[in-house]
Amino acid sequence: MDFKLQIADLLNSKFKDFSKEEIISMIEIPPNPEMGDYAFPCFRLAKIFRKSPAQIAEDTVKVIEKPDFIKEIKNVSGYINFYIDKTKFAFYVLSEVLDKKETYGSSNEGNGKNIVIDYSAPNIAKPFHVGHLRSTVIGGSIYRIFKKLGYNCIGVNHLGDWGTQFGKLIVAYKKWGSKEAVEKDGIKELMRIYVLFHEKAEKDPSLEEEARKWFTKMENGDKEALDLWNWFKDISLIEFNKVYDLLGIKFDSYAGESFYNDKMDKVIEELEQKGLLKESEGAKIVELEDMPPCLITKKDGSTLYATRDITAAIYRKNTYDFNKCIYVTALAQNLHFAQWFKVIEKMGYDWYKDLIHVPFGLVSMETGKLSTRKGNVVLLEEILKEAIEKTKQIINDKNPNLENKDIIAEQVGIGAVIFNDLSNNRIKDVVFSWDKVLNFDGETGPYVQYTHARACSVLRKANINIDKEKIDYSILTDPASVEVIRLMEQFPEKIKEAANKLEPSFIARYIIDLSQAFNKFYHDNPILVEDEKVKIARLALVYGVKTILYIGLDLLGIKAPEKM
Ligand code: ARG
């Protein structure tokens, strides 16, 4: 039962000048329940009807036939306010949650549609840093949100596994590295020699020349060069996979930049044929009207990041026939995406409009910005391990007898880090502060998980099957219960909004609101009481909240332990 839709139908029958969609978009949810559950502002109608908004509202209220789920319709200063019958409201909303359980909020709007989500994409031989964490958790959540709406999602990890930096790394390894050290310290050792390369190359530019030669060897299929590169890749993936395992992230494809090596020539040829390539100081570029040109090949013939992205997009269109291809990266890459999206458009592919860049803000540690060049990096795996460790300490303080402490510490510690990244609009910069991330009372992951566990605990204690037929919904009409039910009703809509705006933060914000409303309900209403009717009704609500918090956390990629 979609109340907003029903009300829109009702209004639509009176205001035929507007489409149903327009009416839906005009319906508001008043900030204060005293002003009704839904409100329709008549201001935009004044011109059409040549009457004051107040008059329109008054006239309309007189002629609308009140459906059974509405208790009252009032006109208040230019608004038509709808008051839902609270018992019926509780019945419609809660019984749907009880029926659908974990599938509440699912839809089939995406059936038959493919969405490619390009996310995470760390660079081989460089650490997986907090920026990649953001891409990973935002992309991972977008994946889950679209999946919930019935889309077929293809998660691609477009690994940064090709480029001139590998020439540098080979030189560095041959001069200052050793097999043992790389095997022992992994990416940290690769980083150390990479940083060393930059230090030495400042004084000795011939190193750069040497590095270029090695990269050319790679491009020409030289065995020694490619063996080393493959080995660096294996070492890096071991490390990345530790992070993915901790985060519970999986990809459908690991086709990284190198995957397109043998596919770029054809695309460059196509660009040539379509008359888009221009020579500029030996390089080949595509000129763009209101942006700097897009570089396709350098003067030594080597290809670039953009060349690989253009090739990858064409490959993905042919392979997955996507409805949308979404790229989750830092805001700093805006120009890069704008440029090559334009190239696709100029190539005459009308699906250029299905390419979507989803940018996000910077992450900084309280201690200062992170940088790979200088080597003062914090490995993500270490942050995650620390989160788990710190959570374990908190559990040891607060609930030392908890069973499965290790598993729960992991679920909560990791959940806290993920939630911290997803709780604000993605475009905002994030400052990583342990006190904030792990605060069980603040607007955090642990707070939502704790609320979920609290609901589970009540249900465990009650230990009864909630028989839907026995629920007296009139019990759930006090303000705290109504607020919880109002939020429950909004959940399916929230998921759609989060998908439309590509904003997992909508879900994060929502489960905070639901948790707060539930904790108020829990505080105001004793649940395990003598009166069987009251008990069952309230338990049904607890079950509904538990279910939605579980789904919401899952959409963010966060586990929901039943005990904490
Ligand atoms: N490897 C890149 C980086 O770390 C991100 C790649 C994003 N995806 C893409 N198709 N360009 O900045």
mmCIF file with all atom_site columns, N, CA and C in Angstrom, residues 17-18 55 120-121 168 192 234 247 300 344 349 385 408 415 501 538:
data_model
loop_
_atom_site.group_PDB
_atom_site.id
_atom_site.type_symbol
_atom_site.label_atom_id
_atom_site.label_alt_id
_atom_site.label_comp_id
_atom_site.label_asym_id
_atom_site.label_entity_id
_atom_site.label_seq_id
_atom_site.pdbx_PDB_ins_code
_atom_site.Cartn_x
_atom_site.Cartn_y
_atom_site.Cartn_z
_atom_site.occupancy
_atom_site.B_iso_or_equiv
_atom_site.pdbx_formal_charge
_atom_site.auth_seq_id
_atom_site.auth_comp_id
_atom_site.auth_asym_id
_atom_site.auth_atom_id
_atom_site.pdbx_PDB_model_num
ATOM 1  N N  . ASP A 1 17  ? -4.720 19.227  -14.660 1.00 0.00 ? 17  ASP A N  1
ATOM 2  C CA . ASP A 1 17  ? -3.674 19.937  -15.398 1.00 0.00 ? 17  ASP A CA 1
ATOM 3  C C  . ASP A 1 17  ? -2.282 19.390  -15.100 1.00 0.00 ? 17  ASP A C  1
ATOM 4  N N  . PHE A 1 18  ? -2.173 18.635  -14.019 1.00 0.00 ? 18  PHE A N  1
ATOM 5  C CA . PHE A 1 18  ? -0.864 18.097  -13.646 1.00 0.00 ? 18  PHE A CA 1
ATOM 6  C C  . PHE A 1 18  ? -0.845 16.597  -13.872 1.00 0.00 ? 18  PHE A C  1
ATOM 7  N N  . GLN A 1 55  ? -8.074 29.397  -1.010  1.00 0.00 ? 55  GLN A N  1
ATOM 8  C CA . GLN A 1 55  ? -9.392 29.110  -1.576  1.00 0.00 ? 55  GLN A CA 1
ATOM 9  C C  . GLN A 1 55  ? -9.395 27.750  -2.279  1.00 0.00 ? 55  GLN A C  1
ATOM 10 N N  . SER A 1 120 ? 36.494 0.623   -6.540  1.00 0.00 ? 120 SER A N  1
ATOM 11 C CA . SER A 1 120 ? 37.690 0.185   -5.817  1.00 0.00 ? 120 SER A CA 1
ATOM 12 C C  . SER A 1 120 ? 38.947 0.517   -6.636  1.00 0.00 ? 120 SER A C  1
ATOM 13 N N  . ALA A 1 121 ? 39.286 -0.335  -7.612  1.00 0.00 ? 121 ALA A N  1
ATOM 14 C CA . ALA A 1 121 ? 40.356 -0.045  -8.575  1.00 0.00 ? 121 ALA A CA 1
ATOM 15 C C  . ALA A 1 121 ? 41.635 0.510   -7.976  1.00 0.00 ? 121 ALA A C  1
ATOM 16 N N  . LYS A 1 168 ? 59.469 2.090   -13.709 1.00 0.00 ? 168 LYS A N  1
ATOM 17 C CA . LYS A 1 168 ? 60.220 2.617   -12.565 1.00 0.00 ? 168 LYS A CA 1
ATOM 18 C C  . LYS A 1 168 ? 60.425 1.535   -11.513 1.00 0.00 ? 168 LYS A C  1
ATOM 19 N N  . ARG A 1 192 ? 58.604 1.068   -0.723  1.00 0.00 ? 192 ARG A N  1
ATOM 20 C CA . ARG A 1 192 ? 59.891 1.598   -0.265  1.00 0.00 ? 192 ARG A CA 1
ATOM 21 C C  . ARG A 1 192 ? 60.811 1.828   -1.462  1.00 0.00 ? 192 ARG A C  1
ATOM 22 N N  . ASP A 1 234 ? 50.731 -10.151 -8.438  1.00 0.00 ? 234 ASP A N  1
ATOM 23 C CA . ASP A 1 234 ? 50.326 -11.194 -7.485  1.00 0.00 ? 234 ASP A CA 1
ATOM 24 C C  . ASP A 1 234 ? 50.521 -10.735 -6.046  1.00 0.00 ? 234 ASP A C  1
ATOM 25 N N  . LEU A 1 247 ? 36.297 -6.579  4.293   1.00 0.00 ? 247 LEU A N  1
ATOM 26 C CA . LEU A 1 247 ? 35.138 -5.739  3.974   1.00 0.00 ? 247 LEU A CA 1
ATOM 27 C C  . LEU A 1 247 ? 33.969 -6.546  3.413   1.00 0.00 ? 247 LEU A C  1
ATOM 28 N N  . ASP A 1 300 ? 55.909 8.903   -27.745 1.00 0.00 ? 300 ASP A N  1
ATOM 29 C CA . ASP A 1 300 ? 56.597 7.620   -27.924 1.00 0.00 ? 300 ASP A CA 1
ATOM 30 C C  . ASP A 1 300 ? 55.605 6.501   -28.273 1.00 0.00 ? 300 ASP A C  1
ATOM 31 N N  . ILE A 1 344 ? 33.665 9.633   -26.315 1.00 0.00 ? 344 ILE A N  1
ATOM 32 C CA . ILE A 1 344 ? 32.690 8.592   -26.684 1.00 0.00 ? 344 ILE A CA 1
ATOM 33 C C  . ILE A 1 344 ? 31.516 9.228   -27.437 1.00 0.00 ? 344 ILE A C  1
ATOM 34 N N  . TYR A 1 349 ? 28.548 7.392   -30.324 1.00 0.00 ? 349 TYR A N  1
ATOM 35 C CA . TYR A 1 349 ? 27.846 6.399   -29.496 1.00 0.00 ? 349 TYR A CA 1
ATOM 36 C C  . TYR A 1 349 ? 26.825 7.108   -28.612 1.00 0.00 ? 349 TYR A C  1
ATOM 37 N N  . LYS A 1 385 ? 42.351 -3.476  10.917  1.00 0.00 ? 385 LYS A N  1
ATOM 38 C CA . LYS A 1 385 ? 42.766 -4.314  12.044  1.00 0.00 ? 385 LYS A CA 1
ATOM 39 C C  . LYS A 1 385 ? 42.668 -3.528  13.350  1.00 0.00 ? 385 LYS A C  1
ATOM 40 N N  . ILE A 1 408 ? 32.287 -10.839 16.491  1.00 0.00 ? 408 ILE A N  1
ATOM 41 C CA . ILE A 1 408 ? 31.487 -9.628  16.649  1.00 0.00 ? 408 ILE A CA 1
ATOM 42 C C  . ILE A 1 408 ? 32.368 -8.378  16.609  1.00 0.00 ? 408 ILE A C  1
ATOM 43 N N  . GLY A 1 415 ? 32.243 -2.560  10.411  1.00 0.00 ? 415 GLY A N  1
ATOM 44 C CA . GLY A 1 415 ? 30.992 -1.829  10.168  1.00 0.00 ? 415 GLY A CA 1
ATOM 45 C C  . GLY A 1 415 ? 31.157 -0.348  10.511  1.00 0.00 ? 415 GLY A C  1
ATOM 46 N N  . LYS A 1 501 ? 19.994 8.983   -6.828  1.00 0.00 ? 501 LYS A N  1
ATOM 47 C CA . LYS A 1 501 ? 21.032 9.981   -6.564  1.00 0.00 ? 501 LYS A CA 1
ATOM 48 C C  . LYS A 1 501 ? 22.403 9.319   -6.375  1.00 0.00 ? 501 LYS A C  1
ATOM 49 N N  . ARG A 1 538 ? 3.449  -4.837  20.159  1.00 0.00 ? 538 ARG A N  1
ATOM 50 C CA . ARG A 1 538 ? 4.743  -4.158  20.264  1.00 0.00 ? 538 ARG A CA 1
ATOM 51 C C  . ARG A 1 538 ? 5.881  -5.039  19.756  1.00 0.00 ? 538 ARG A C  1
#
